PDB file of C-alpha atoms in Angstrom:
ATOM      1  CA  ALA C   1     -17.672 137.728 237.489  1.00 61.00           C
ATOM      2  CA  GLN C   2     -17.333 134.085 238.321  1.00 65.00           C
ATOM      3  CA  SER C   3     -16.999 133.524 242.033  1.00 85.00           C
ATOM      4  CA  VAL C   4     -17.323 131.268 245.023  1.00 90.00           C
ATOM      5  CA  THR C   5     -19.191 132.588 248.051  1.00 94.00           C
ATOM      6  CA  GLN C   6     -19.235 131.329 251.604  1.00 95.00           C
ATOM      7  CA  PRO C   7     -21.830 133.548 253.297  1.00 95.00           C
ATOM      8  CA  ASP C   8     -20.874 132.692 256.881  1.00 95.00           C
ATOM      9  CA  ILE C   9     -17.521 133.996 258.080  1.00 94.00           C
ATOM     10  CA  HIS C  10     -17.875 132.503 261.581  1.00 96.00           C
ATOM     11  CA  ILE C  11     -20.095 129.726 262.903  1.00 97.00           C
ATOM     12  CA  THR C  12     -20.271 128.420 266.464  1.00 97.00           C
ATOM     13  CA  VAL C  13     -21.973 125.126 267.274  1.00 97.00           C
ATOM     14  CA  SER C  14     -22.175 122.979 270.373  1.00 97.00           C
ATOM     15  CA  GLU C  15     -20.361 119.681 270.436  1.00 97.00           C
ATOM     16  CA  GLY C  16     -22.723 116.949 269.268  1.00 97.00           C
ATOM     17  CA  ALA C  17     -24.910 119.336 267.286  1.00 98.00           C
ATOM     18  CA  SER C  18     -25.344 119.116 263.534  1.00 97.00           C
ATOM     19  CA  LEU C  19     -23.470 121.389 261.162  1.00 97.00           C
ATOM     20  CA  GLU C  20     -24.118 122.870 257.757  1.00 98.00           C
ATOM     21  CA  LEU C  21     -21.653 125.191 256.013  1.00 98.00           C
ATOM     22  CA  ARG C  22     -22.897 127.004 252.945  1.00 98.00           C
ATOM     23  CA  CYS C  23     -21.188 127.441 249.593  1.00 97.00           C
ATOM     24  CA  ASN C  24     -22.559 129.053 246.454  1.00 96.00           C
ATOM     25  CA  TYR C  25     -20.888 129.481 243.100  1.00 92.00           C
ATOM     26  CA  SER C  26     -21.618 131.543 240.044  1.00 87.00           C
ATOM     27  CA  TYR C  27     -20.388 129.697 236.985  1.00 77.00           C
ATOM     28  CA  GLY C  28     -22.327 129.019 233.828  1.00 72.00           C
ATOM     29  CA  ALA C  29     -21.739 125.281 233.755  1.00 78.00           C
ATOM     30  CA  THR C  30     -21.377 122.929 236.681  1.00 78.00           C
ATOM     31  CA  PRO C  31     -17.819 123.202 237.906  1.00 84.00           C
ATOM     32  CA  TYR C  32     -15.803 120.651 239.804  1.00 88.00           C
ATOM     33  CA  LEU C  33     -16.442 121.263 243.517  1.00 92.00           C
ATOM     34  CA  PHE C  34     -14.283 120.736 246.580  1.00 94.00           C
ATOM     35  CA  TRP C  35     -14.265 121.275 250.333  1.00 97.00           C
ATOM     36  CA  TYR C  36     -10.976 121.738 252.187  1.00 96.00           C
ATOM     37  CA  VAL C  37     -10.283 122.052 255.909  1.00 96.00           C
ATOM     38  CA  GLN C  38      -7.474 124.023 257.532  1.00 94.00           C
ATOM     39  CA  SER C  39      -6.538 123.327 261.135  1.00 92.00           C
ATOM     40  CA  PRO C  40      -4.716 126.130 262.980  1.00 87.00           C
ATOM     41  CA  GLY C  41      -1.159 126.605 261.719  1.00 83.00           C
ATOM     42  CA  GLN C  42      -1.554 123.920 259.066  1.00 86.00           C
ATOM     43  CA  GLY C  43      -2.008 123.685 255.341  1.00 87.00           C
ATOM     44  CA  LEU C  44      -5.286 122.665 253.761  1.00 91.00           C
ATOM     45  CA  GLN C  45      -6.564 119.098 253.569  1.00 93.00           C
ATOM     46  CA  LEU C  46      -9.138 117.821 251.106  1.00 93.00           C
ATOM     47  CA  LEU C  47     -12.407 116.711 252.760  1.00 96.00           C
ATOM     48  CA  LEU C  48     -14.370 115.729 249.646  1.00 95.00           C
ATOM     49  CA  LYS C  49     -14.944 116.508 245.992  1.00 93.00           C
ATOM     50  CA  TYR C  50     -17.711 116.372 243.402  1.00 92.00           C
ATOM     51  CA  PHE C  51     -17.131 115.898 239.701  1.00 87.00           C
ATOM     52  CA  SER C  52     -20.359 114.273 238.478  1.00 86.00           C
ATOM     53  CA  GLY C  53     -22.893 111.578 239.327  1.00 89.00           C
ATOM     54  CA  ASP C  54     -24.519 111.158 242.727  1.00 90.00           C
ATOM     55  CA  THR C  55     -25.134 114.628 244.125  1.00 92.00           C
ATOM     56  CA  LEU C  56     -24.509 113.530 247.717  1.00 96.00           C
ATOM     57  CA  VAL C  57     -20.825 112.878 248.288  1.00 96.00           C
ATOM     58  CA  GLN C  58     -19.148 111.407 251.320  1.00 97.00           C
ATOM     59  CA  GLY C  59     -15.813 112.599 252.598  1.00 96.00           C
ATOM     60  CA  ILE C  60     -13.345 111.997 255.354  1.00 95.00           C
ATOM     61  CA  LYS C  61     -13.957 112.652 259.066  1.00 94.00           C
ATOM     62  CA  GLY C  62     -17.705 111.993 258.718  1.00 96.00           C
ATOM     63  CA  PHE C  63     -18.421 114.952 256.436  1.00 97.00           C
ATOM     64  CA  GLU C  64     -20.746 114.942 253.452  1.00 98.00           C
ATOM     65  CA  ALA C  65     -21.792 117.544 250.897  1.00 98.00           C
ATOM     66  CA  GLU C  66     -24.747 117.881 248.587  1.00 97.00           C
ATOM     67  CA  PHE C  67     -24.620 119.459 245.154  1.00 95.00           C
ATOM     68  CA  LYS C  68     -27.803 121.299 244.176  1.00 95.00           C
ATOM     69  CA  ARG C  69     -27.688 122.515 240.604  1.00 92.00           C
ATOM     70  CA  SER C  70     -30.864 124.583 240.900  1.00 92.00           C
ATOM     71  CA  GLN C  71     -29.382 126.565 243.784  1.00 93.00           C
ATOM     72  CA  SER C  72     -25.751 126.606 242.544  1.00 93.00           C
ATOM     73  CA  SER C  73     -24.808 125.322 245.970  1.00 95.00           C
ATOM     74  CA  PHE C  74     -22.495 122.727 247.478  1.00 97.00           C
ATOM     75  CA  ASN C  75     -23.153 122.769 251.216  1.00 98.00           C
ATOM     76  CA  LEU C  76     -21.062 120.799 253.671  1.00 98.00           C
ATOM     77  CA  ARG C  77     -22.759 118.863 256.484  1.00 98.00           C
ATOM     78  CA  LYS C  78     -21.925 116.768 259.483  1.00 98.00           C
ATOM     79  CA  PRO C  79     -24.568 115.114 261.723  1.00 97.00           C
ATOM     80  CA  SER C  80     -22.633 115.454 264.997  1.00 97.00           C
ATOM     81  CA  VAL C  81     -19.733 117.843 265.466  1.00 97.00           C
ATOM     82  CA  HIS C  82     -16.704 116.945 267.560  1.00 96.00           C
ATOM     83  CA  TRP C  83     -14.434 119.458 269.290  1.00 95.00           C
ATOM     84  CA  SER C  84     -11.630 118.444 266.914  1.00 95.00           C
ATOM     85  CA  ASP C  85     -13.687 119.780 263.973  1.00 96.00           C
ATOM     86  CA  ALA C  86     -12.898 123.349 265.033  1.00 97.00           C
ATOM     87  CA  ALA C  87     -11.038 124.729 262.006  1.00 97.00           C
ATOM     88  CA  GLU C  88     -11.486 126.877 258.931  1.00 96.00           C
ATOM     89  CA  TYR C  89     -13.361 125.379 256.012  1.00 97.00           C
ATOM     90  CA  PHE C  90     -12.943 126.402 252.390  1.00 95.00           C
ATOM     91  CA  CYS C  91     -15.160 125.682 249.434  1.00 95.00           C
ATOM     92  CA  ALA C  92     -13.323 125.645 246.102  1.00 92.00           C
ATOM     93  CA  VAL C  93     -14.236 125.182 242.446  1.00 89.00           C
ATOM     94  CA  VAL C  94     -12.556 124.452 239.153  1.00 85.00           C
ATOM     95  CA  PRO C  95     -14.632 125.600 236.175  1.00 75.00           C
ATOM     96  CA  ASN C  96     -15.477 122.698 233.919  1.00 65.00           C
ATOM     97  CA  ALA C  97     -12.506 122.304 231.565  1.00 60.00           C
ATOM     98  CA  GLY C  98     -10.779 125.134 233.409  1.00 61.00           C
ATOM     99  CA  ASN C  99      -7.475 124.962 235.146  1.00 64.00           C
ATOM    100  CA  MET C 100      -7.539 127.158 238.209  1.00 75.00           C
ATOM    101  CA  LEU C 101      -8.855 126.195 241.601  1.00 82.00           C
ATOM    102  CA  THR C 102     -10.744 129.181 243.021  1.00 86.00           C
ATOM    103  CA  PHE C 103     -11.411 129.357 246.757  1.00 90.00           C
ATOM    104  CA  GLY C 104     -14.211 130.934 248.722  1.00 92.00           C
ATOM    105  CA  GLY C 105     -13.384 133.247 251.604  1.00 92.00           C
ATOM    106  CA  GLY C 106     -13.629 130.516 254.209  1.00 94.00           C
ATOM    107  CA  THR C 107     -15.840 129.800 257.249  1.00 96.00           C
ATOM    108  CA  ARG C 108     -14.270 129.560 260.677  1.00 96.00           C
ATOM    109  CA  LEU C 109     -15.977 126.932 262.833  1.00 97.00           C
ATOM    110  CA  MET C 110     -15.835 127.094 266.611  1.00 97.00           C
ATOM    111  CA  VAL C 111     -17.154 124.224 268.744  1.00 97.00           C
ATOM    112  CA  LYS C 112     -18.531 124.850 272.238  1.00 96.00           C
ATOM    113  CA  PRO C 113     -18.140 122.097 274.827  1.00 91.00           C
TER     114      PRO C 113
ATOM    115  CA  ASN A   1       6.969 110.632 253.444  1.00 66.00           C
ATOM    116  CA  ALA A   2       7.605 114.414 253.516  1.00 78.00           C
ATOM    117  CA  GLY A   3       4.900 115.525 251.007  1.00 93.00           C
ATOM    118  CA  VAL A   4       5.194 119.261 250.327  1.00 95.00           C
ATOM    119  CA  THR A   5       7.908 121.109 252.238  1.00 96.00           C
ATOM    120  CA  GLN A   6       8.063 124.894 252.474  1.00 97.00           C
ATOM    121  CA  THR A   7      10.864 127.011 253.881  1.00 96.00           C
ATOM    122  CA  PRO A   8      11.139 129.292 255.722  1.00 97.00           C
ATOM    123  CA  LYS A   9       8.079 129.060 257.997  1.00 95.00           C
ATOM    124  CA  PHE A  10       8.447 132.677 259.113  1.00 96.00           C
ATOM    125  CA  GLN A  11      10.207 135.650 257.565  1.00 97.00           C
ATOM    126  CA  VAL A  12      10.322 139.387 258.231  1.00 97.00           C
ATOM    127  CA  LEU A  13      11.476 141.681 255.426  1.00 97.00           C
ATOM    128  CA  LYS A  14      11.926 145.382 254.973  1.00 97.00           C
ATOM    129  CA  THR A  15      10.250 147.139 252.080  1.00 98.00           C
ATOM    130  CA  GLY A  16      12.348 146.742 248.943  1.00 97.00           C
ATOM    131  CA  GLN A  17      14.181 143.614 250.006  1.00 97.00           C
ATOM    132  CA  SER A  18      14.043 140.472 247.897  1.00 96.00           C
ATOM    133  CA  MET A  19      13.698 136.886 249.000  1.00 96.00           C
ATOM    134  CA  THR A  20      12.790 133.408 247.800  1.00 98.00           C
ATOM    135  CA  LEU A  21      10.254 131.063 249.354  1.00 98.00           C
ATOM    136  CA  GLN A  22      11.269 127.486 248.732  1.00 98.00           C
ATOM    137  CA  CYS A  23       8.880 124.651 247.910  1.00 98.00           C
ATOM    138  CA  ALA A  24       9.750 121.016 247.313  1.00 97.00           C
ATOM    139  CA  GLN A  25       7.579 117.933 246.841  1.00 97.00           C
ATOM    140  CA  ASP A  26       8.585 114.292 246.798  1.00 96.00           C
ATOM    141  CA  MET A  27       5.423 112.811 245.235  1.00 94.00           C
ATOM    142  CA  ASN A  28       6.461 113.226 241.584  1.00 93.00           C
ATOM    143  CA  HIS A  29       3.506 115.552 240.988  1.00 92.00           C
ATOM    144  CA  GLU A  30       3.370 117.399 237.679  1.00 91.00           C
ATOM    145  CA  TYR A  31       1.287 120.303 238.934  1.00 91.00           C
ATOM    146  CA  MET A  32       2.579 122.799 241.497  1.00 93.00           C
ATOM    147  CA  SER A  33       1.173 126.135 242.578  1.00 93.00           C
ATOM    148  CA  TRP A  34       1.600 129.036 244.971  1.00 96.00           C
ATOM    149  CA  TYR A  35      -1.274 130.671 246.853  1.00 95.00           C
ATOM    150  CA  ARG A  36      -1.445 133.548 249.252  1.00 96.00           C
ATOM    151  CA  GLN A  37      -3.957 133.559 252.102  1.00 94.00           C
ATOM    152  CA  ASP A  38      -5.350 136.797 253.467  1.00 92.00           C
ATOM    153  CA  PRO A  39      -8.147 137.128 256.062  1.00 85.00           C
ATOM    154  CA  GLY A  40     -11.614 136.917 254.520  1.00 79.00           C
ATOM    155  CA  MET A  41     -10.266 136.386 251.008  1.00 83.00           C
ATOM    156  CA  GLY A  42      -9.586 132.679 251.010  1.00 86.00           C
ATOM    157  CA  LEU A  43      -6.609 131.557 248.995  1.00 91.00           C
ATOM    158  CA  ARG A  44      -5.667 133.317 245.781  1.00 92.00           C
ATOM    159  CA  LEU A  45      -3.516 131.724 243.110  1.00 92.00           C
ATOM    160  CA  ILE A  46      -0.240 133.539 242.394  1.00 95.00           C
ATOM    161  CA  HIS A  47       1.525 131.294 239.869  1.00 95.00           C
ATOM    162  CA  TYR A  48       1.324 127.689 238.836  1.00 92.00           C
ATOM    163  CA  SER A  49       3.267 125.134 236.828  1.00 93.00           C
ATOM    164  CA  VAL A  50       2.060 122.069 234.929  1.00 89.00           C
ATOM    165  CA  GLY A  51       5.541 120.580 234.600  1.00 91.00           C
ATOM    166  CA  ALA A  52       9.239 121.316 234.536  1.00 94.00           C
ATOM    167  CA  GLY A  53       9.999 124.338 232.376  1.00 94.00           C
ATOM    168  CA  ILE A  54       6.350 125.475 232.212  1.00 93.00           C
ATOM    169  CA  THR A  55       4.862 128.207 234.388  1.00 95.00           C
ATOM    170  CA  ASP A  56       1.851 130.480 234.139  1.00 92.00           C
ATOM    171  CA  GLN A  57       0.240 133.333 236.003  1.00 93.00           C
ATOM    172  CA  GLY A  58      -2.652 132.986 238.373  1.00 91.00           C
ATOM    173  CA  GLU A  59      -5.001 135.580 239.781  1.00 89.00           C
ATOM    174  CA  VAL A  60      -2.463 137.781 241.619  1.00 94.00           C
ATOM    175  CA  PRO A  61       0.959 137.407 239.953  1.00 96.00           C
ATOM    176  CA  ASN A  62       2.284 140.970 240.201  1.00 96.00           C
ATOM    177  CA  GLY A  63       5.460 141.314 242.286  1.00 96.00           C
ATOM    178  CA  TYR A  64       6.255 137.593 242.163  1.00 97.00           C
ATOM    179  CA  ASN A  65       8.389 135.403 239.915  1.00 97.00           C
ATOM    180  CA  VAL A  66       8.579 131.627 239.653  1.00 97.00           C
ATOM    181  CA  SER A  67      10.603 129.038 237.810  1.00 96.00           C
ATOM    182  CA  ARG A  68      10.362 125.248 237.522  1.00 97.00           C
ATOM    183  CA  SER A  69      13.694 123.721 236.595  1.00 96.00           C
ATOM    184  CA  THR A  70      12.903 120.336 238.159  1.00 96.00           C
ATOM    185  CA  THR A  71       9.729 118.372 238.895  1.00 95.00           C
ATOM    186  CA  GLU A  72      10.411 118.575 242.623  1.00 97.00           C
ATOM    187  CA  ASP A  73      11.075 122.282 243.189  1.00 97.00           C
ATOM    188  CA  PHE A  74       8.968 125.401 242.628  1.00 98.00           C
ATOM    189  CA  PRO A  75      10.477 128.499 244.300  1.00 98.00           C
ATOM    190  CA  LEU A  76       8.575 131.781 244.608  1.00 98.00           C
ATOM    191  CA  ARG A  77      10.618 134.978 244.372  1.00 98.00           C
ATOM    192  CA  LEU A  78       9.632 138.356 245.714  1.00 96.00           C
ATOM    193  CA  LEU A  79      11.635 140.867 243.705  1.00 92.00           C
ATOM    194  CA  SER A  80      11.077 144.000 245.795  1.00 96.00           C
ATOM    195  CA  ALA A  81       8.934 143.328 248.830  1.00 96.00           C
ATOM    196  CA  ALA A  82       6.018 145.636 249.639  1.00 97.00           C
ATOM    197  CA  PRO A  83       3.796 145.767 252.752  1.00 97.00           C
ATOM    198  CA  SER A  84       0.889 144.545 250.579  1.00 96.00           C
ATOM    199  CA  GLN A  85       2.754 141.254 250.242  1.00 97.00           C
ATOM    200  CA  THR A  86       2.428 140.566 253.968  1.00 97.00           C
ATOM    201  CA  SER A  87       0.526 137.287 253.927  1.00 97.00           C
ATOM    202  CA  VAL A  88       0.693 133.560 254.494  1.00 96.00           C
ATOM    203  CA  TYR A  89       1.951 131.710 251.440  1.00 97.00           C
ATOM    204  CA  PHE A  90       1.069 128.135 250.594  1.00 95.00           C
ATOM    205  CA  CYS A  91       2.645 125.852 248.058  1.00 96.00           C
ATOM    206  CA  ALA A  92       0.540 122.983 246.725  1.00 93.00           C
ATOM    207  CA  SER A  93       0.997 120.108 244.321  1.00 93.00           C
ATOM    208  CA  SER A  94      -1.157 117.519 242.599  1.00 89.00           C
ATOM    209  CA  ARG A  95      -0.968 114.795 239.982  1.00 85.00           C
ATOM    210  CA  GLY A  96      -3.440 116.548 237.743  1.00 71.00           C
ATOM    211  CA  GLN A  97      -4.019 120.158 236.902  1.00 62.00           C
ATOM    212  CA  GLY A  98      -6.857 121.284 239.121  1.00 56.00           C
ATOM    213  CA  PHE A  99      -8.780 118.033 239.056  1.00 60.00           C
ATOM    214  CA  GLY A 100      -6.908 115.958 241.540  1.00 65.00           C
ATOM    215  CA  GLU A 101      -6.442 116.451 245.220  1.00 80.00           C
ATOM    216  CA  LEU A 102      -4.150 119.340 246.073  1.00 88.00           C
ATOM    217  CA  PHE A 103      -1.518 118.586 248.708  1.00 91.00           C
ATOM    218  CA  PHE A 104      -0.485 121.664 250.671  1.00 92.00           C
ATOM    219  CA  GLY A 105       2.622 122.626 252.542  1.00 94.00           C
ATOM    220  CA  GLU A 106       2.312 124.042 256.052  1.00 92.00           C
ATOM    221  CA  GLY A 107       2.690 127.629 254.893  1.00 94.00           C
ATOM    222  CA  SER A 108       5.195 130.463 255.132  1.00 96.00           C
ATOM    223  CA  ARG A 109       4.207 133.554 257.081  1.00 96.00           C
ATOM    224  CA  LEU A 110       5.792 136.668 255.584  1.00 97.00           C
ATOM    225  CA  THR A 111       5.745 140.125 257.141  1.00 97.00           C
ATOM    226  CA  VAL A 112       6.967 143.134 255.174  1.00 97.00           C
ATOM    227  CA  LEU A 113       7.679 146.227 257.251  1.00 96.00           C
TER     228      LEU A 113
END
């Protein structure tokens, strides 16, 4: 079955440390790829998206993600985490020429002072 | 600029009761959708609409009805509430179907006793 997997349910990092959140997908062709962030009690906000071209994409709030076709991955990174980054992060995909955005299970990020 | 507005924010129902979750957007978006969010499962698509008068089922449509009589409004109806429908519901809209940025409402938390 086609799916989106976020292996880490919870991650805790210290403020100022680097961050990498993992996302893997299992689709035959390269899908369209997205990362969303959900702050407590809020809806989701788009961080970045990949459709084609340069495999390293920049997003808002200092986040970036790298698409690796060989690993079917689209990991989210940030060089230095701020306390305000504490939130839940969702990877999502739309199969190429498909019409439904499918979400991973989410990774909850906690930031230690 | 209101964006996507959902009402109510909280609701408690008894098993068998019916209710409607309201969703309205003021961005003239063609595409609207309803998701439910459950712990560890990410967001799952219930129903979506690509324009007024057009709706289709998503991944988990059973027990829910939708209609799209105007571009702005996309209500979600629970016909006979069940405890399994206890969840947080999000309405989202976008210009394009699945390819553009999804704009989310703040969510409606529903508890079915």
